[in-house]
């Protein structure tokens, strides 16, 4: 689920791939083969170890420990981007994805600390509760993207956060409604997802502020054609290539966010997002 403008919400979707059994001397681990188009594909060595450790700590909800590990992974990924030895698009992809997940964890920690300290239930508190749900959604999908598994316990954490967020009122009401619908779709509850989505009238779904969130919902519910049509519509907006801040354009957001991993192998996505973004990266 994506929040463009607020710049705090994105989600991760995984292309279904066959399972691979990896035998060790202690246990048998089941992982999913990662499609070459995914930004994490090709992660190896110390960067993969640190990033994977961060993901595991995130699953345990040890957010500070997770952030420390992922920051180290991001620093190594940046060094590799500048100096190698890995060449081609992979270092760029790894750095962009790790930095994105680092940002989501950092924002989530800030929100958690804010909610612990504040006793009022005013507008700022309501916005924080809603942002927490959306950031948890992002983190849930980051876990799934790397492990290839749906973390049931974390999914329940996200849904609980959305239920709390749905009774709040802030500027993120529409994004929360879309996020709840998409999360239900991710869990296979498509009828319930469509009901939640239908609560927003079509007139409220227009405009660049919700482009990414609507595209992600369509992907989560399995309506790829609708997602591509909205992508084409978004590409005609002024914010497609030029955001209010550096790196905040719609195109740049689609490239780095996990929400759109199901589209990364699509010819339109490659032409409109991947190629121009990777040509613009250092």
mmCIF file of C-alpha atoms in Angstrom:
data_model
loop_
_atom_site.group_PDB
_atom_site.id
_atom_site.type_symbol
_atom_site.label_atom_id
_atom_site.label_comp_id
_atom_site.label_asym_id
_atom_site.label_seq_id
_atom_site.Cartn_x
_atom_site.Cartn_y
_atom_site.Cartn_z
ATOM 1 C CA UNK A 1 0.000 0.000 0.000
ATOM 2 C CA UNK A 2 1.470 3.322 -1.007
ATOM 3 C CA UNK A 3 1.177 6.784 0.424
ATOM 4 C CA UNK A 4 2.524 9.406 -1.932
ATOM 5 C CA UNK A 5 2.777 12.884 -0.459
ATOM 6 C CA UNK A 6 2.944 11.557 3.109
ATOM 7 C CA UNK A 7 5.926 9.511 1.905
ATOM 8 C CA UNK A 8 5.580 7.018 4.715
ATOM 9 C CA UNK A 9 3.612 4.133 3.263
ATOM 10 C CA UNK A 10 4.507 1.448 0.841
ATOM 11 C CA UNK A 11 4.040 -2.246 0.704
ATOM 12 C CA UNK A 12 5.696 -5.331 -0.628
ATOM 13 C CA UNK A 13 4.222 -7.932 -2.931
ATOM 14 C CA UNK A 14 5.954 -11.138 -3.973
ATOM 15 C CA UNK A 15 5.669 -12.943 -7.285
ATOM 16 C CA UNK A 16 4.692 -16.532 -6.557
ATOM 17 C CA UNK A 17 7.665 -18.812 -7.133
ATOM 18 C CA UNK A 18 8.449 -22.446 -6.421
ATOM 19 C CA UNK A 19 9.847 -23.423 -3.057
ATOM 20 C CA UNK A 20 13.472 -24.462 -2.741
ATOM 21 C CA UNK A 21 14.640 -26.788 0.031
ATOM 22 C CA UNK A 22 18.003 -25.837 1.527
ATOM 23 C CA UNK A 23 19.486 -28.537 3.746
ATOM 24 C CA UNK A 24 21.825 -27.572 6.607
ATOM 25 C CA UNK A 25 23.497 -29.631 9.310
ATOM 26 C CA UNK A 26 20.951 -28.414 11.864
ATOM 27 C CA UNK A 27 17.600 -28.134 10.117
ATOM 28 C CA UNK A 28 15.850 -27.897 6.775
ATOM 29 C CA UNK A 29 14.932 -24.367 5.748
ATOM 30 C CA UNK A 30 12.243 -23.705 3.156
ATOM 31 C CA UNK A 31 12.646 -20.541 1.119
ATOM 32 C CA UNK A 32 11.132 -19.236 -2.088
ATOM 33 C CA UNK A 33 13.174 -18.674 -5.195
ATOM 34 C CA UNK A 34 13.342 -14.940 -5.841
ATOM 35 C CA UNK A 35 12.508 -13.583 -9.285
ATOM 36 C CA UNK A 36 15.388 -11.821 -11.004
ATOM 37 C CA UNK A 37 13.275 -8.668 -11.328
ATOM 38 C CA UNK A 38 13.036 -8.195 -7.545
ATOM 39 C CA UNK A 39 15.282 -5.544 -6.040
ATOM 40 C CA UNK A 40 16.605 -7.959 -3.401
ATOM 41 C CA UNK A 41 17.568 -10.584 -6.003
ATOM 42 C CA UNK A 42 21.309 -11.274 -6.041
ATOM 43 C CA UNK A 43 21.995 -10.129 -2.482
ATOM 44 C CA UNK A 44 25.019 -12.061 -1.239
ATOM 45 C CA UNK A 45 27.726 -12.134 1.399
ATOM 46 C CA UNK A 46 27.842 -9.755 4.336
ATOM 47 C CA UNK A 47 25.168 -7.470 2.921
ATOM 48 C CA UNK A 48 22.713 -10.349 2.700
ATOM 49 C CA UNK A 49 23.678 -11.602 6.162
ATOM 50 C CA UNK A 50 23.084 -8.211 7.753
ATOM 51 C CA UNK A 51 19.893 -7.505 5.861
ATOM 52 C CA UNK A 52 18.550 -10.983 6.552
ATOM 53 C CA UNK A 53 19.402 -10.573 10.230
ATOM 54 C CA UNK A 54 17.531 -7.281 10.252
ATOM 55 C CA UNK A 55 14.492 -8.918 8.703
ATOM 56 C CA UNK A 56 14.544 -11.677 11.326
ATOM 57 C CA UNK A 57 14.772 -9.158 14.174
ATOM 58 C CA UNK A 58 11.891 -7.282 12.587
ATOM 59 C CA UNK A 59 9.807 -10.453 12.632
ATOM 60 C CA UNK A 60 10.488 -10.675 16.364
ATOM 61 C CA UNK A 61 9.574 -6.972 16.624
ATOM 62 C CA UNK A 62 13.008 -6.058 17.932
ATOM 63 C CA UNK A 63 12.894 -2.900 15.866
ATOM 64 C CA UNK A 64 15.996 -1.164 17.226
ATOM 65 C CA UNK A 65 18.152 -4.218 16.707
ATOM 66 C CA UNK A 66 16.674 -4.653 13.242
ATOM 67 C CA UNK A 67 17.380 -1.047 12.328
ATOM 68 C CA UNK A 68 20.999 -1.320 13.417
ATOM 69 C CA UNK A 69 21.579 -4.365 11.217
ATOM 70 C CA UNK A 70 19.835 -2.896 8.204
ATOM 71 C CA UNK A 71 21.754 0.367 8.561
ATOM 72 C CA UNK A 72 24.982 -1.601 8.388
ATOM 73 C CA UNK A 73 23.690 -3.452 5.330
ATOM 74 C CA UNK A 74 22.785 -0.149 3.684
ATOM 75 C CA UNK A 75 26.254 1.277 4.359
ATOM 76 C CA UNK A 76 27.916 -1.757 2.775
ATOM 77 C CA UNK A 77 25.477 -1.642 -0.147
ATOM 78 C CA UNK A 78 26.352 2.004 -0.746
ATOM 79 C CA UNK A 79 30.069 1.204 -0.707
ATOM 80 C CA UNK A 80 29.490 -1.564 -3.219
ATOM 81 C CA UNK A 81 27.437 0.806 -5.358
ATOM 82 C CA UNK A 82 30.365 3.221 -5.495
ATOM 83 C CA UNK A 83 33.326 0.852 -5.634
ATOM 84 C CA UNK A 84 32.159 -2.633 -6.612
ATOM 85 C CA UNK A 85 33.151 -5.353 -7.108
ATOM 86 C CA UNK A 86 29.552 -6.105 -8.141
ATOM 87 C CA UNK A 87 28.622 -4.189 -11.280
ATOM 88 C CA UNK A 88 25.540 -3.572 -13.361
ATOM 89 C CA UNK A 89 22.052 -2.767 -12.013
ATOM 90 C CA UNK A 90 22.189 -5.054 -8.949
ATOM 91 C CA UNK A 91 24.163 -2.739 -6.603
ATOM 92 C CA UNK A 92 21.750 0.081 -7.401
ATOM 93 C CA UNK A 93 18.746 -2.109 -6.754
ATOM 94 C CA UNK A 94 20.126 -3.467 -3.491
ATOM 95 C CA UNK A 95 20.971 -0.030 -2.132
ATOM 96 C CA UNK A 96 17.596 1.440 -3.078
ATOM 97 C CA UNK A 97 15.622 -1.392 -1.468
ATOM 98 C CA UNK A 98 17.694 -1.599 1.722
ATOM 99 C CA UNK A 99 17.548 2.181 2.167
ATOM 100 C CA UNK A 100 13.779 2.070 1.670
ATOM 101 C CA UNK A 101 13.273 -0.604 4.328
ATOM 102 C CA UNK A 102 15.623 1.275 6.660
ATOM 103 C CA UNK A 103 13.442 4.352 6.263
ATOM 104 C CA UNK A 104 10.265 2.422 7.031
ATOM 105 C CA UNK A 105 11.751 0.961 10.208
ATOM 106 C CA UNK A 106 13.064 4.345 11.318
ATOM 107 C CA UNK A 107 9.659 5.947 10.824
ATOM 108 C CA UNK A 108 7.931 3.089 12.637
ATOM 109 C CA UNK A 109 10.250 3.443 15.629
ATOM 110 C CA UNK A 110 9.572 7.176 15.779
ATOM 111 C CA UNK A 111 5.830 6.571 15.692
ATOM 112 C CA UNK A 112 6.027 3.881 18.388
ATOM 113 C CA UNK A 113 7.982 6.239 20.647
ATOM 114 C CA UNK A 114 5.536 9.059 19.972
ATOM 115 C CA UNK A 115 2.539 6.910 20.853
ATOM 116 C CA UNK A 116 4.168 5.803 24.106
ATOM 117 C CA UNK A 117 4.859 9.380 25.202
ATOM 118 C CA UNK A 118 1.598 11.065 24.241
ATOM 119 C CA UNK A 119 -1.495 10.793 26.409
ATOM 120 C CA UNK A 120 -3.792 13.051 24.352
ATOM 121 C CA UNK A 121 -6.133 11.721 21.708
ATOM 122 C CA UNK A 122 -6.029 14.746 19.415
ATOM 123 C CA UNK A 123 -5.368 15.017 15.702
ATOM 124 C CA UNK A 124 -1.657 14.298 15.943
ATOM 125 C CA UNK A 125 -2.297 11.152 17.954
ATOM 126 C CA UNK A 126 -4.907 9.959 15.478
ATOM 127 C CA UNK A 127 -2.510 10.517 12.564
ATOM 128 C CA UNK A 128 0.234 8.635 14.405
ATOM 129 C CA UNK A 129 -2.059 5.645 15.028
ATOM 130 C CA UNK A 130 -2.975 5.543 11.353
ATOM 131 C CA UNK A 131 0.602 5.929 10.163
ATOM 132 C CA UNK A 132 1.663 3.111 12.456
ATOM 133 C CA UNK A 133 -0.760 0.732 10.753
ATOM 134 C CA UNK A 134 0.482 1.669 7.303
ATOM 135 C CA UNK A 135 4.126 1.380 8.269
ATOM 136 C CA UNK A 136 3.501 -2.016 9.843
ATOM 137 C CA UNK A 137 1.922 -3.039 6.547
ATOM 138 C CA UNK A 138 5.106 -1.999 4.728
ATOM 139 C CA UNK A 139 7.280 -3.929 7.139
ATOM 140 C CA UNK A 140 5.086 -7.015 6.895
ATOM 141 C CA UNK A 141 5.489 -7.000 3.139
ATOM 142 C CA UNK A 142 9.237 -6.405 3.379
ATOM 143 C CA UNK A 143 9.451 -9.554 5.510
ATOM 144 C CA UNK A 144 7.454 -11.521 2.997
ATOM 145 C CA UNK A 145 9.448 -10.222 0.074
ATOM 146 C CA UNK A 146 12.744 -11.396 1.525
ATOM 147 C CA UNK A 147 11.627 -14.675 3.106
ATOM 148 C CA UNK A 148 9.031 -15.702 0.552
ATOM 149 C CA UNK A 149 6.704 -16.558 3.425
ATOM 150 C CA UNK A 150 3.598 -14.921 4.845
ATOM 151 C CA UNK A 151 4.345 -14.251 8.504
ATOM 152 C CA UNK A 152 0.989 -15.064 10.077
ATOM 153 C CA UNK A 153 1.778 -13.480 13.453
ATOM 154 C CA UNK A 154 2.959 -10.259 11.858
ATOM 155 C CA UNK A 155 -0.078 -10.210 9.587
ATOM 156 C CA UNK A 156 -2.295 -10.328 12.674
ATOM 157 C CA UNK A 157 -0.306 -7.449 14.146
ATOM 158 C CA UNK A 158 -0.966 -5.397 11.014
ATOM 159 C CA UNK A 159 -4.687 -6.154 10.950
ATOM 160 C CA UNK A 160 -5.021 -5.266 14.629
ATOM 161 C CA UNK A 161 -3.282 -1.958 13.960
ATOM 162 C CA UNK A 162 -5.632 -1.253 11.046
ATOM 163 C CA UNK A 163 -8.688 -1.965 13.172
ATOM 164 C CA UNK A 164 -7.441 0.582 15.689
ATOM 165 C CA UNK A 165 -6.624 3.039 12.916
ATOM 166 C CA UNK A 166 -10.033 2.721 11.247
ATOM 167 C CA UNK A 167 -11.795 4.375 14.185
ATOM 168 C CA UNK A 168 -9.432 7.366 14.139
ATOM 169 C CA UNK A 169 -9.924 10.483 12.032
ATOM 170 C CA UNK A 170 -7.047 12.271 10.349
ATOM 171 C CA UNK A 171 -5.823 13.281 6.900
ATOM 172 C CA UNK A 172 -4.906 9.638 6.248
ATOM 173 C CA UNK A 173 -8.439 8.219 6.402
ATOM 174 C CA UNK A 174 -8.575 7.243 2.726
ATOM 175 C CA UNK A 175 -5.115 5.708 2.777
ATOM 176 C CA UNK A 176 -6.040 3.646 5.827
ATOM 177 C CA UNK A 177 -9.238 2.441 4.140
ATOM 178 C CA UNK A 178 -7.258 1.395 1.064
ATOM 179 C CA UNK A 179 -4.580 -0.199 3.223
ATOM 180 C CA UNK A 180 -7.116 -2.271 5.111
ATOM 181 C CA UNK A 181 -8.666 -3.435 1.829
ATOM 182 C CA UNK A 182 -5.258 -4.369 0.394
ATOM 183 C CA UNK A 183 -4.185 -6.178 3.543
ATOM 184 C CA UNK A 184 -7.331 -8.289 3.476
ATOM 185 C CA UNK A 185 -6.579 -9.111 -0.153
ATOM 186 C CA UNK A 186 -3.037 -10.118 0.761
ATOM 187 C CA UNK A 187 -4.503 -12.643 3.232
ATOM 188 C CA UNK A 188 -6.785 -14.069 0.572
ATOM 189 C CA UNK A 189 -9.949 -12.453 1.974
ATOM 190 C CA UNK A 190 -10.915 -10.958 -1.370
ATOM 191 C CA UNK A 191 -14.643 -10.557 -0.763
ATOM 192 C CA UNK A 192 -13.965 -8.585 2.400
ATOM 193 C CA UNK A 193 -11.268 -6.614 0.579
ATOM 194 C CA UNK A 194 -13.685 -5.566 -2.171
ATOM 195 C CA UNK A 195 -16.253 -4.516 0.435
ATOM 196 C CA UNK A 196 -13.690 -2.259 2.144
ATOM 197 C CA UNK A 197 -12.539 -0.810 -1.174
ATOM 198 C CA UNK A 198 -16.135 -0.074 -2.213
ATOM 199 C CA UNK A 199 -16.617 2.117 0.857
ATOM 200 C CA UNK A 200 -14.591 4.803 -0.920
ATOM 201 C CA UNK A 201 -16.569 6.471 -3.723
ATOM 202 C CA UNK A 202 -14.805 6.653 -7.110
ATOM 203 C CA UNK A 203 -14.611 10.443 -6.850
ATOM 204 C CA UNK A 204 -12.359 10.132 -3.794
ATOM 205 C CA UNK A 205 -9.935 7.804 -5.571
ATOM 206 C CA UNK A 206 -8.897 10.292 -8.231
ATOM 207 C CA UNK A 207 -5.824 12.510 -8.172
ATOM 208 C CA UNK A 208 -2.113 11.861 -7.843
ATOM 209 C CA UNK A 209 -2.226 11.660 -4.061
ATOM 210 C CA UNK A 210 -3.817 8.197 -4.250
ATOM 211 C CA UNK A 211 -2.343 6.849 -7.480
ATOM 212 C CA UNK A 212 0.152 4.553 -5.808
ATOM 213 C CA UNK A 213 -2.284 3.322 -3.176
ATOM 214 C CA UNK A 214 -4.906 2.432 -5.781
ATOM 215 C CA UNK A 215 -2.377 0.704 -8.055
ATOM 216 C CA UNK A 216 -1.167 -1.374 -5.120
ATOM 217 C CA UNK A 217 -4.721 -2.352 -4.148
ATOM 218 C CA UNK A 218 -5.405 -3.589 -7.676
ATOM 219 C CA UNK A 219 -2.229 -5.671 -7.576
ATOM 220 C CA UNK A 220 -3.128 -7.119 -4.182
ATOM 221 C CA UNK A 221 -6.599 -8.093 -5.345
ATOM 222 C CA UNK A 222 -5.193 -9.619 -8.538
ATOM 223 C CA UNK A 223 -6.458 -7.045 -11.058
ATOM 224 C CA UNK A 224 -3.232 -6.429 -12.960
ATOM 225 C CA UNK A 225 -4.918 -4.837 -15.965
ATOM 226 C CA UNK A 226 -6.604 -2.216 -13.770
ATOM 227 C CA UNK A 227 -3.265 -1.568 -12.060
ATOM 228 C CA UNK A 228 -1.513 -0.962 -15.396
ATOM 229 C CA UNK A 229 -4.288 1.359 -16.578
ATOM 230 C CA UNK A 230 -3.923 3.453 -13.422
ATOM 231 C CA UNK A 231 -0.142 3.408 -13.917
ATOM 232 C CA UNK A 232 -0.600 4.880 -17.396
ATOM 233 C CA UNK A 233 -2.870 7.534 -15.938
ATOM 234 C CA UNK A 234 -0.344 8.369 -13.219
ATOM 235 C CA UNK A 235 2.430 8.728 -15.796
ATOM 236 C CA UNK A 236 0.591 11.660 -17.350
ATOM 237 C CA UNK A 237 0.709 13.712 -14.160
ATOM 238 C CA UNK A 238 3.178 16.489 -13.413
ATOM 239 C CA UNK A 239 4.336 14.579 -10.329
ATOM 240 C CA UNK A 240 5.373 11.522 -12.367
ATOM 241 C CA UNK A 241 8.964 12.708 -12.858
ATOM 242 C CA UNK A 242 9.136 15.737 -10.586
ATOM 243 C CA UNK A 243 8.180 15.489 -6.934
ATOM 244 C CA UNK A 244 8.153 18.196 -4.294
ATOM 245 C CA UNK A 245 11.433 16.805 -2.934
ATOM 246 C CA UNK A 246 14.299 14.925 -4.526
ATOM 247 C CA UNK A 247 13.387 11.282 -4.959
ATOM 248 C CA UNK A 248 9.717 11.867 -4.155
ATOM 249 C CA UNK A 249 8.305 11.683 -7.698
ATOM 250 C CA UNK A 250 5.703 9.053 -8.462
ATOM 251 C CA UNK A 251 8.130 7.204 -10.716
ATOM 252 C CA UNK A 252 10.932 7.144 -8.133
ATOM 253 C CA UNK A 253 8.497 6.003 -5.454
ATOM 254 C CA UNK A 254 7.241 3.153 -7.624
ATOM 255 C CA UNK A 255 10.809 2.039 -8.294
ATOM 256 C CA UNK A 256 11.952 1.809 -4.682
ATOM 257 C CA UNK A 257 8.745 0.672 -2.990
ATOM 258 C CA UNK A 258 7.906 -2.957 -2.516
ATOM 259 C CA UNK A 259 4.251 -2.447 -3.382
ATOM 260 C CA UNK A 260 4.933 -2.841 -7.058
ATOM 261 C CA UNK A 261 7.165 -5.918 -7.135
ATOM 262 C CA UNK A 262 4.448 -7.873 -8.958
ATOM 263 C CA UNK A 263 4.771 -5.416 -11.824
ATOM 264 C CA UNK A 264 8.566 -5.412 -12.121
ATOM 265 C CA UNK A 265 8.611 -8.009 -14.884
ATOM 266 C CA UNK A 266 5.797 -6.284 -16.799
ATOM 267 C CA UNK A 267 6.994 -4.613 -20.031
ATOM 268 C CA UNK A 268 5.200 -1.370 -19.189
ATOM 269 C CA UNK A 269 6.827 -1.153 -15.775
ATOM 270 C CA UNK A 270 10.254 -1.880 -17.212
ATOM 271 C CA UNK A 271 9.816 0.761 -19.901
ATOM 272 C CA UNK A 272 8.220 3.456 -17.742
ATOM 273 C CA UNK A 273 9.871 2.924 -14.340
ATOM 274 C CA UNK A 274 12.843 0.564 -14.227
ATOM 275 C CA UNK A 275 14.849 1.759 -17.221
ATOM 276 C CA UNK A 276 14.551 5.526 -16.610
ATOM 277 C CA UNK A 277 15.141 5.183 -12.857
ATOM 278 C CA UNK A 278 18.190 2.973 -13.231
ATOM 279 C CA UNK A 279 19.617 5.288 -15.856
ATOM 280 C CA UNK A 280 19.220 8.215 -13.458
ATOM 281 C CA UNK A 281 20.833 6.496 -10.467
ATOM 282 C CA UNK A 282 24.532 7.150 -9.766
#
